mmCIF file of C-alpha atoms in Angstrom:
data_model
loop_
_atom_site.group_PDB
_atom_site.id
_atom_site.type_symbol
_atom_site.label_atom_id
_atom_site.label_comp_id
_atom_site.label_asym_id
_atom_site.label_seq_id
_atom_site.Cartn_x
_atom_site.Cartn_y
_atom_site.Cartn_z
ATOM 1 C CA MET N 1 18.243 -3.047 -17.680
ATOM 2 C CA THR N 2 15.677 -4.956 -15.608
ATOM 3 C CA LEU N 3 13.607 -3.358 -12.883
ATOM 4 C CA LEU N 4 15.520 -5.353 -10.279
ATOM 5 C CA GLU N 5 18.783 -3.960 -11.644
ATOM 6 C CA VAL N 6 17.403 -0.428 -11.422
ATOM 7 C CA LEU N 7 16.458 -1.122 -7.799
ATOM 8 C CA GLY N 8 19.783 -2.778 -7.097
ATOM 9 C CA SER N 9 18.191 -5.999 -5.857
ATOM 10 C CA ARG N 10 19.925 -9.363 -6.205
ATOM 11 C CA LEU N 11 16.901 -11.174 -4.784
ATOM 12 C CA PRO N 12 13.518 -11.903 -6.428
ATOM 13 C CA VAL N 13 11.780 -10.118 -3.539
ATOM 14 C CA VAL N 14 11.533 -6.449 -2.559
ATOM 15 C CA ALA N 15 9.929 -4.620 0.360
ATOM 16 C CA ALA N 16 6.596 -3.224 -0.796
ATOM 17 C CA PRO N 17 5.417 0.288 0.092
ATOM 18 C CA MET N 18 3.005 0.323 3.053
ATOM 19 C CA ALA N 19 1.513 3.726 3.772
ATOM 20 C CA GLY N 20 0.500 4.900 7.200
ATOM 21 C CA GLY N 21 3.735 4.132 9.038
ATOM 22 C CA PRO N 22 5.123 0.637 8.331
ATOM 23 C CA SER N 23 7.454 1.603 5.458
ATOM 24 C CA THR N 24 10.310 3.367 7.220
ATOM 25 C CA PRO N 25 13.757 4.413 6.011
ATOM 26 C CA SER N 26 15.102 1.731 8.360
ATOM 27 C CA LEU N 27 13.062 -0.931 6.556
ATOM 28 C CA VAL N 28 14.332 0.265 3.170
ATOM 29 C CA ALA N 29 17.909 0.251 4.460
ATOM 30 C CA ALA N 30 17.514 -3.252 5.915
ATOM 31 C CA ALA N 31 16.164 -4.543 2.610
ATOM 32 C CA SER N 32 19.089 -3.010 0.757
ATOM 33 C CA ALA N 33 21.629 -4.467 3.211
ATOM 34 C CA ALA N 34 20.117 -7.920 2.655
ATOM 35 C CA GLY N 35 20.690 -7.683 -1.097
ATOM 36 C CA SER N 36 17.077 -6.741 -1.803
ATOM 37 C CA ALA N 37 15.495 -3.300 -2.190
ATOM 38 C CA GLY N 38 12.679 -1.370 -0.592
ATOM 39 C CA PHE N 39 10.057 1.245 -1.339
ATOM 40 C CA LEU N 40 9.195 4.264 0.747
ATOM 41 C CA ALA N 41 5.458 4.927 0.997
ATOM 42 C CA GLY N 42 4.536 8.513 0.173
ATOM 43 C CA GLY N 43 0.812 8.071 0.792
ATOM 44 C CA TYR N 44 -0.628 10.233 3.612
ATOM 45 C CA LEU N 45 2.676 12.079 4.082
ATOM 46 C CA GLY N 46 3.124 15.773 3.507
ATOM 47 C CA ALA N 47 5.814 16.851 1.064
ATOM 48 C CA GLU N 48 8.223 17.855 3.815
ATOM 49 C CA ALA N 49 7.830 14.533 5.614
ATOM 50 C CA LEU N 50 8.434 12.655 2.372
ATOM 51 C CA ALA N 51 11.567 14.714 1.720
ATOM 52 C CA ASP N 52 12.784 13.869 5.219
ATOM 53 C CA ARG N 53 12.348 10.141 4.610
ATOM 54 C CA VAL N 54 14.155 10.303 1.300
ATOM 55 C CA ARG N 55 16.998 12.123 2.996
ATOM 56 C CA GLU N 56 17.158 9.492 5.753
ATOM 57 C CA VAL N 57 17.418 6.731 3.164
ATOM 58 C CA ARG N 58 20.249 8.547 1.413
ATOM 59 C CA GLU N 59 22.014 9.236 4.708
ATOM 60 C CA ALA N 60 21.867 5.497 5.411
ATOM 61 C CA GLY N 61 23.935 4.996 2.267
ATOM 62 C CA VAL N 62 21.098 3.617 0.127
ATOM 63 C CA GLU N 63 21.098 4.876 -3.457
ATOM 64 C CA ARG N 64 18.818 2.286 -5.073
ATOM 65 C CA TYR N 65 15.248 2.392 -3.787
ATOM 66 C CA GLY N 66 11.705 3.185 -4.832
ATOM 67 C CA VAL N 67 8.993 5.593 -3.692
ATOM 68 C CA ASN N 68 5.255 5.032 -4.034
ATOM 69 C CA LEU N 69 2.646 7.786 -4.388
ATOM 70 C CA PHE N 70 -1.138 7.682 -4.318
ATOM 71 C CA ALA N 71 -2.138 9.142 -7.675
ATOM 72 C CA PRO N 72 -5.161 11.439 -7.493
ATOM 73 C CA SER N 73 -8.174 9.257 -8.171
ATOM 74 C CA PRO N 74 -10.990 10.750 -6.119
ATOM 75 C CA LEU N 75 -13.998 8.694 -5.172
ATOM 76 C CA PRO N 76 -16.473 11.389 -4.093
ATOM 77 C CA VAL N 77 -18.723 10.506 -1.187
ATOM 78 C CA ASP N 78 -22.458 11.127 -1.069
ATOM 79 C CA PRO N 79 -22.917 13.897 1.536
ATOM 80 C CA ALA N 80 -26.032 12.342 3.066
ATOM 81 C CA ALA N 81 -24.379 8.927 3.337
ATOM 82 C CA TYR N 82 -21.319 10.570 4.887
ATOM 83 C CA ALA N 83 -23.476 12.316 7.482
ATOM 84 C CA ALA N 84 -25.267 9.075 8.345
ATOM 85 C CA TYR N 85 -21.990 7.197 8.774
ATOM 86 C CA ARG N 86 -20.566 9.985 10.900
ATOM 87 C CA LEU N 87 -23.613 9.750 13.149
ATOM 88 C CA ALA N 88 -23.163 6.000 13.471
ATOM 89 C CA LEU N 89 -19.497 6.490 14.429
ATOM 90 C CA GLN N 90 -20.238 9.207 16.999
ATOM 91 C CA PRO N 91 -20.551 6.912 20.053
ATOM 92 C CA LEU N 92 -17.125 5.437 19.273
ATOM 93 C CA ALA N 93 -15.661 8.905 18.777
ATOM 94 C CA GLU N 94 -17.034 9.961 22.173
ATOM 95 C CA ARG N 95 -15.556 6.853 23.760
ATOM 96 C CA PHE N 96 -12.114 7.812 22.457
ATOM 97 C CA GLY N 97 -12.628 11.525 23.136
ATOM 98 C CA VAL N 98 -12.102 12.653 19.525
ATOM 99 C CA GLU N 99 -13.889 14.966 17.119
ATOM 100 C CA LEU N 100 -14.954 13.713 13.698
ATOM 101 C CA PRO N 101 -14.850 16.068 10.698
ATOM 102 C CA ALA N 102 -18.336 17.442 10.123
ATOM 103 C CA ALA N 103 -17.957 17.837 6.364
ATOM 104 C CA PRO N 104 -16.302 15.511 3.860
ATOM 105 C CA ARG N 105 -12.669 16.357 3.220
ATOM 106 C CA GLU N 106 -11.649 15.771 -0.381
ATOM 107 C CA ASP N 107 -7.980 16.322 -1.247
ATOM 108 C CA ASP N 108 -5.256 15.021 -3.558
ATOM 109 C CA ASP N 109 -2.805 13.896 -0.831
ATOM 110 C CA ALA N 110 -0.454 16.813 -1.653
ATOM 111 C CA TRP N 111 0.187 15.215 -5.033
ATOM 112 C CA HIS N 112 1.935 18.042 -6.881
ATOM 113 C CA ASP N 113 4.126 19.008 -3.924
ATOM 114 C CA LYS N 114 5.274 15.409 -3.511
ATOM 115 C CA VAL N 115 5.946 15.048 -7.227
ATOM 116 C CA ASP N 116 8.166 18.131 -6.927
ATOM 117 C CA VAL N 117 10.051 16.471 -4.055
ATOM 118 C CA LEU N 118 10.670 13.365 -6.131
ATOM 119 C CA VAL N 119 11.679 15.301 -9.239
ATOM 120 C CA ALA N 120 14.369 16.956 -7.102
ATOM 121 C CA ALA N 121 15.399 13.724 -5.357
ATOM 122 C CA ALA N 122 15.223 11.534 -8.485
ATOM 123 C CA PRO N 123 14.794 8.128 -6.830
ATOM 124 C CA PRO N 124 15.534 5.281 -9.243
ATOM 125 C CA VAL N 125 11.887 4.106 -9.229
ATOM 126 C CA VAL N 126 8.582 5.868 -8.582
ATOM 127 C CA SER N 127 5.405 3.801 -8.444
ATOM 128 C CA PHE N 128 1.769 4.866 -8.444
ATOM 129 C CA THR N 129 -1.326 3.411 -6.803
ATOM 130 C CA PHE N 130 -5.075 4.097 -7.285
ATOM 131 C CA GLY N 131 -4.700 5.526 -10.784
ATOM 132 C CA LEU N 132 -2.398 6.762 -13.484
ATOM 133 C CA PRO N 133 -0.356 9.916 -12.918
ATOM 134 C CA ASP N 134 -1.167 12.969 -15.006
ATOM 135 C CA GLY N 135 0.998 13.339 -18.096
ATOM 136 C CA SER N 136 2.953 16.376 -16.970
ATOM 137 C CA SER N 137 3.917 14.796 -13.626
ATOM 138 C CA ALA N 138 4.957 11.566 -15.311
ATOM 139 C CA ALA N 139 7.038 13.469 -17.860
ATOM 140 C CA ALA N 140 8.782 15.490 -15.148
ATOM 141 C CA LEU N 141 9.704 12.325 -13.247
ATOM 142 C CA ARG N 142 11.002 10.678 -16.415
ATOM 143 C CA ARG N 143 13.166 13.717 -17.164
ATOM 144 C CA ALA N 144 14.583 13.416 -13.652
ATOM 145 C CA GLY N 145 15.662 9.873 -14.501
ATOM 146 C CA CYS N 146 13.012 7.904 -12.590
ATOM 147 C CA ALA N 147 11.662 4.602 -13.881
ATOM 148 C CA LEU N 148 7.872 4.581 -13.509
ATOM 149 C CA VAL N 149 5.814 1.639 -12.239
ATOM 150 C CA GLN N 150 2.018 1.431 -12.122
ATOM 151 C CA THR N 151 0.008 -0.713 -9.695
ATOM 152 C CA VAL N 152 -2.648 -2.672 -11.597
ATOM 153 C CA THR N 153 -5.250 -5.271 -10.658
ATOM 154 C CA SER N 154 -6.395 -6.499 -14.085
ATOM 155 C CA VAL N 155 -5.231 -6.950 -17.651
ATOM 156 C CA GLU N 156 -7.264 -3.902 -18.667
ATOM 157 C CA GLU N 157 -5.508 -1.704 -16.119
ATOM 158 C CA ALA N 158 -2.182 -3.183 -17.193
ATOM 159 C CA ARG N 159 -2.862 -2.182 -20.789
ATOM 160 C CA ALA N 160 -3.719 1.345 -19.627
ATOM 161 C CA GLY N 161 -0.398 1.484 -17.798
ATOM 162 C CA ALA N 162 1.432 0.379 -20.911
ATOM 163 C CA ARG N 163 -0.328 3.017 -23.001
ATOM 164 C CA ALA N 164 0.761 5.628 -20.465
ATOM 165 C CA GLY N 165 4.374 4.662 -21.047
ATOM 166 C CA MET N 166 5.064 2.916 -17.739
ATOM 167 C CA ASP N 167 8.416 1.124 -17.455
ATOM 168 C CA GLY N 168 6.910 -1.601 -15.309
ATOM 169 C CA LEU N 169 3.779 -2.793 -13.551
ATOM 170 C CA ALA N 170 3.106 -3.925 -9.991
ATOM 171 C CA VAL N 171 0.490 -6.625 -10.510
ATOM 172 C CA GLN N 172 -1.656 -6.848 -7.376
ATOM 173 C CA ALA N 173 -3.998 -9.710 -6.545
ATOM 174 C CA ARG N 174 -6.996 -9.437 -4.232
ATOM 175 C CA SER N 175 -5.148 -11.514 -1.636
ATOM 176 C CA ALA N 176 -2.965 -8.457 -0.895
ATOM 177 C CA GLY N 177 -3.242 -6.598 2.365
ATOM 178 C CA GLY N 178 -4.175 -2.943 2.475
ATOM 179 C CA HIS N 179 -5.773 -0.963 -0.306
ATOM 180 C CA TRP N 180 -6.461 -2.489 -3.665
ATOM 181 C CA GLY N 181 -4.824 -0.479 -6.398
ATOM 182 C CA THR N 182 -7.863 -0.811 -8.665
ATOM 183 C CA PHE N 183 -8.687 2.167 -10.876
ATOM 184 C CA THR N 184 -12.420 1.435 -10.438
ATOM 185 C CA PRO N 185 -13.176 0.944 -6.722
ATOM 186 C CA ARG N 186 -16.921 1.059 -7.343
ATOM 187 C CA ARG N 187 -16.509 -1.821 -9.801
ATOM 188 C CA PRO N 188 -13.365 -3.676 -8.735
ATOM 189 C CA PRO N 189 -12.301 -6.449 -11.095
ATOM 190 C CA VAL N 190 -12.797 -10.045 -10.075
ATOM 191 C CA ALA N 191 -9.098 -10.812 -9.866
ATOM 192 C CA PRO N 192 -7.793 -14.384 -9.964
ATOM 193 C CA ASP N 193 -4.999 -15.710 -7.763
ATOM 194 C CA LEU N 194 -1.639 -13.984 -8.120
ATOM 195 C CA PRO N 195 0.157 -16.429 -10.469
ATOM 196 C CA THR N 196 -2.868 -16.551 -12.782
ATOM 197 C CA LEU N 197 -3.115 -12.757 -12.882
ATOM 198 C CA VAL N 198 0.625 -12.371 -13.500
ATOM 199 C CA ARG N 199 0.489 -14.945 -16.267
ATOM 200 C CA ALA N 200 -2.415 -13.120 -17.937
ATOM 201 C CA VAL N 201 -0.664 -9.739 -17.767
ATOM 202 C CA ARG N 202 2.593 -11.254 -19.026
ATOM 203 C CA ALA N 203 0.766 -12.779 -22.002
ATOM 204 C CA ALA N 204 -0.909 -9.467 -22.825
ATOM 205 C CA LEU N 205 2.224 -7.345 -22.372
ATOM 206 C CA PRO N 206 5.304 -9.487 -22.906
ATOM 207 C CA GLY N 207 7.740 -6.564 -22.941
ATOM 208 C CA LEU N 208 6.991 -4.890 -19.598
ATOM 209 C CA ALA N 209 8.753 -5.594 -16.310
ATOM 210 C CA LEU N 210 6.397 -7.016 -13.702
ATOM 211 C CA LEU N 211 6.450 -7.044 -9.927
ATOM 212 C CA ALA N 212 3.887 -9.300 -8.259
ATOM 213 C CA ALA N 213 2.062 -8.524 -5.019
ATOM 214 C CA GLY N 214 -0.615 -10.186 -2.975
ATOM 215 C CA GLY N 215 -0.871 -12.788 -0.260
ATOM 216 C CA THR N 216 2.737 -13.983 -0.121
ATOM 217 C CA GLY N 217 3.133 -16.465 2.699
ATOM 218 C CA GLY N 218 6.418 -18.174 1.927
ATOM 219 C CA PRO N 219 9.077 -19.105 -0.652
ATOM 220 C CA ASP N 220 6.668 -21.276 -2.639
ATOM 221 C CA ASP N 221 4.502 -18.237 -3.356
ATOM 222 C CA VAL N 222 7.553 -16.309 -4.556
ATOM 223 C CA ARG N 223 8.592 -19.141 -6.853
ATOM 224 C CA ALA N 224 5.065 -19.427 -8.264
ATOM 225 C CA ALA N 225 4.860 -15.706 -9.078
ATOM 226 C CA VAL N 226 8.302 -15.680 -10.701
ATOM 227 C CA ALA N 227 7.470 -18.797 -12.706
ATOM 228 C CA ALA N 228 4.326 -17.016 -13.926
ATOM 229 C CA GLY N 229 6.411 -14.159 -15.350
ATOM 230 C CA ALA N 230 7.211 -11.692 -12.569
ATOM 231 C CA GLU N 231 10.733 -10.366 -12.064
ATOM 232 C CA ALA N 232 10.151 -10.281 -8.331
ATOM 233 C CA VAL N 233 7.537 -10.265 -5.609
ATOM 234 C CA ALA N 234 6.786 -7.137 -3.575
ATOM 235 C CA VAL N 235 6.358 -8.285 0.028
ATOM 236 C CA GLY N 236 4.353 -6.274 2.522
ATOM 237 C CA THR N 237 2.435 -8.179 5.189
ATOM 238 C CA LEU N 238 5.304 -10.501 6.106
ATOM 239 C CA LEU N 239 7.415 -7.446 7.007
ATOM 240 C CA LEU N 240 4.850 -5.767 9.258
ATOM 241 C CA ARG N 241 6.111 -7.357 12.477
ATOM 242 C CA THR N 242 9.815 -6.890 11.756
ATOM 243 C CA PRO N 243 11.706 -4.559 14.090
ATOM 244 C CA GLU N 244 12.552 -2.177 11.236
ATOM 245 C CA ALA N 245 8.914 -1.596 10.267
ATOM 246 C CA GLY N 246 7.020 1.362 11.704
ATOM 247 C CA THR N 247 3.913 -0.738 12.342
ATOM 248 C CA SER N 248 1.992 0.432 15.408
ATOM 249 C CA ALA N 249 1.889 -1.690 18.536
ATOM 250 C CA ALA N 250 -1.862 -2.121 18.064
ATOM 251 C CA HIS N 251 -1.413 -3.403 14.511
ATOM 252 C CA ARG N 252 1.380 -5.737 15.630
ATOM 253 C CA ALA N 253 -0.854 -7.130 18.376
ATOM 254 C CA GLY N 254 -3.650 -7.735 15.898
ATOM 255 C CA LEU N 255 -1.349 -9.635 13.567
ATOM 256 C CA ALA N 256 -0.105 -11.867 16.378
ATOM 257 C CA THR N 257 -3.460 -13.635 16.746
ATOM 258 C CA ASP N 258 -5.332 -15.789 14.251
ATOM 259 C CA ARG N 259 -8.369 -13.770 13.190
ATOM 260 C CA GLY N 260 -9.400 -15.958 10.312
ATOM 261 C CA ALA N 261 -9.044 -15.121 6.651
ATOM 262 C CA PRO N 262 -8.639 -11.435 5.734
ATOM 263 C CA VAL N 263 -11.754 -9.664 4.541
ATOM 264 C CA THR N 264 -12.296 -6.878 2.044
ATOM 265 C CA THR N 265 -13.757 -3.718 3.530
ATOM 266 C CA HIS N 266 -14.199 -0.039 2.774
ATOM 267 C CA ALA N 267 -15.390 0.798 6.297
ATOM 268 C CA PHE N 268 -12.129 2.489 7.286
ATOM 269 C CA SER N 269 -11.214 4.488 4.194
ATOM 270 C CA GLY N 270 -13.995 4.388 1.636
ATOM 271 C CA ARG N 271 -11.894 2.282 -0.757
ATOM 272 C CA PRO N 272 -11.699 -1.535 -0.878
ATOM 273 C CA ALA N 273 -8.869 -2.851 1.280
ATOM 274 C CA GLY N 274 -7.816 -6.179 2.763
ATOM 275 C CA GLY N 275 -7.572 -6.551 6.523
ATOM 276 C CA LEU N 276 -8.348 -8.640 9.570
ATOM 277 C CA ARG N 277 -11.596 -8.792 11.475
ATOM 278 C CA ASN N 278 -11.862 -6.807 14.690
ATOM 279 C CA ALA N 279 -14.519 -5.044 16.745
ATOM 280 C CA PHE N 280 -14.644 -2.041 14.404
ATOM 281 C CA LEU N 281 -15.439 -4.217 11.408
ATOM 282 C CA ALA N 282 -17.929 -6.268 13.395
ATOM 283 C CA ALA N 283 -19.821 -3.062 14.126
ATOM 284 C CA TYR N 284 -19.337 -1.024 10.950
ATOM 285 C CA ASP N 285 -18.371 -3.157 7.960
ATOM 286 C CA GLY N 286 -20.969 -2.628 5.255
ATOM 287 C CA ARG N 287 -22.511 0.400 6.954
ATOM 288 C CA GLY N 288 -20.350 3.130 5.449
ATOM 289 C CA PRO N 289 -20.436 4.441 1.888
ATOM 290 C CA LEU N 290 -17.693 4.355 -0.670
ATOM 291 C CA GLY N 291 -15.818 7.635 -0.698
ATOM 292 C CA TYR N 292 -12.074 8.195 -0.651
ATOM 293 C CA PRO N 293 -10.383 10.141 0.889
ATOM 294 C CA ALA N 294 -13.436 11.446 2.785
ATOM 295 C CA LEU N 295 -13.929 8.275 4.837
ATOM 296 C CA HIS N 296 -10.209 7.958 5.469
ATOM 297 C CA HIS N 297 -10.275 11.395 7.090
ATOM 298 C CA LEU N 298 -13.544 10.619 8.893
ATOM 299 C CA THR N 299 -12.274 7.509 10.677
ATOM 300 C CA ALA N 300 -8.677 8.739 11.140
ATOM 301 C CA PRO N 301 -9.257 10.362 14.584
ATOM 302 C CA ILE N 302 -10.678 7.098 15.950
ATOM 303 C CA ARG N 303 -7.879 5.028 14.464
ATOM 304 C CA ARG N 304 -5.183 7.358 15.781
ATOM 305 C CA ALA N 305 -6.669 7.303 19.277
ATOM 306 C CA ALA N 306 -6.995 3.516 19.227
ATOM 307 C CA ALA N 307 -3.412 3.131 18.046
ATOM 308 C CA ALA N 308 -2.192 5.441 20.809
ATOM 309 C CA ALA N 309 -4.083 3.291 23.324
ATOM 310 C CA GLY N 310 -2.629 0.070 21.894
ATOM 311 C CA ASP N 311 -6.134 -1.100 20.964
ATOM 312 C CA PRO N 312 -6.129 -3.519 17.986
ATOM 313 C CA GLU N 313 -9.930 -3.672 17.895
ATOM 314 C CA HIS N 314 -10.427 -0.201 16.440
ATOM 315 C CA VAL N 315 -7.536 0.250 14.013
ATOM 316 C CA ASN N 316 -7.302 -0.929 10.431
ATOM 317 C CA LEU N 317 -5.462 -4.244 10.671
ATOM 318 C CA TRP N 318 -4.345 -4.318 7.041
ATOM 319 C CA ALA N 319 -3.020 -7.758 6.192
ATOM 320 C CA GLY N 320 -2.782 -10.098 3.231
ATOM 321 C CA ALA N 321 -3.536 -13.789 3.040
ATOM 322 C CA GLY N 322 -0.100 -14.807 4.336
ATOM 323 C CA TYR N 323 -0.316 -12.841 7.600
ATOM 324 C CA ARG N 324 -0.068 -15.906 9.847
ATOM 325 C CA ASN N 325 3.552 -16.291 8.715
ATOM 326 C CA ALA N 326 4.545 -12.743 9.711
ATOM 327 C CA THR N 327 7.232 -12.882 12.387
ATOM 328 C CA GLN N 328 9.312 -10.548 14.535
ATOM 329 C CA ARG N 329 12.568 -11.534 12.839
ATOM 330 C CA PRO N 330 14.755 -8.890 11.155
ATOM 331 C CA ALA N 331 13.527 -7.797 7.741
ATOM 332 C CA GLY N 332 16.693 -8.968 5.989
ATOM 333 C CA GLU N 333 16.190 -12.503 7.274
ATOM 334 C CA VAL N 334 12.568 -12.521 6.131
ATOM 335 C CA LEU N 335 13.484 -11.365 2.637
ATOM 336 C CA ARG N 336 16.394 -13.785 2.264
ATOM 337 C CA ASP N 337 14.258 -16.691 3.448
ATOM 338 C CA LEU N 338 11.524 -15.804 0.974
ATOM 339 C CA ALA N 339 14.145 -15.777 -1.761
ATOM 340 C CA GLY N 340 15.380 -19.206 -0.681
ATOM 341 C CA GLN N 341 18.650 -17.834 0.671
ATOM 342 C CA ALA N 342 18.371 -18.512 4.380
ATOM 343 C CA SER N 343 21.483 -17.537 6.324
#
């Protein structure tokens, strides 16, 4: 059985997981209704919140779907560099009336509790980003009947995923929006364009199912990735402005204007990620250290306050290379059009 069959998708496109709000049960349900499939994003959620979202998907009548988790892959921050960055951010924090954590917060994003939720729920597919899952967690999910998919950004990472017994790989190019899934954020691979990367992974691992992700701007990009050896393309950025997505008003406003090509930054979270230029990046890009999740927690109060104020200049405007083609049309229409099946 192919990965698309496991997900129940008849289209060569699926809704990618987007942590932090955009990936809602409504978006997953809309993808399913369009003949595609969608992923819930477990990153940043507590176990109870993840269980609630899984329940909402099931209550919407969707049985075939995926869930993504951030695998524990800590990138410890230098305490002195953290303190210096916190000091630099203090005027902005005072402007928004928020407190910044004084000490670095290092955690595993409630990993084991969320694995327990998914073992009980047994979604058809569970995918991992940032690193490989530990063996016992992976084994428990397999026993529950889940197919396992690993996000990779190079042939070397793809081989590691294969050695770990993954059923499939999500091959991510640097043109993707949001966090890179690289295992080595201090030394990220110099990834080629998406079709070239997919072709290289397919040649190295001819037997594994591949999803492709990164920079999709239209049907031609989908066709190119599938021709290179992917079963389907995981689409994220082009769904951010759809009514079913949980994207904040500030993020939507930022996507609605041409801000030039996306840039790679670790200023918001301490890990490399693709997003659009705004006032925060103009002031702070390159000034903060690497360090995840410490920097994510450090900047979170500012980003939450900016989002609540509808301010696109001080939130992380994650976006891939195709962001100019993101529209406010229903998600099902976007996915069908990308698959060449316009209604």
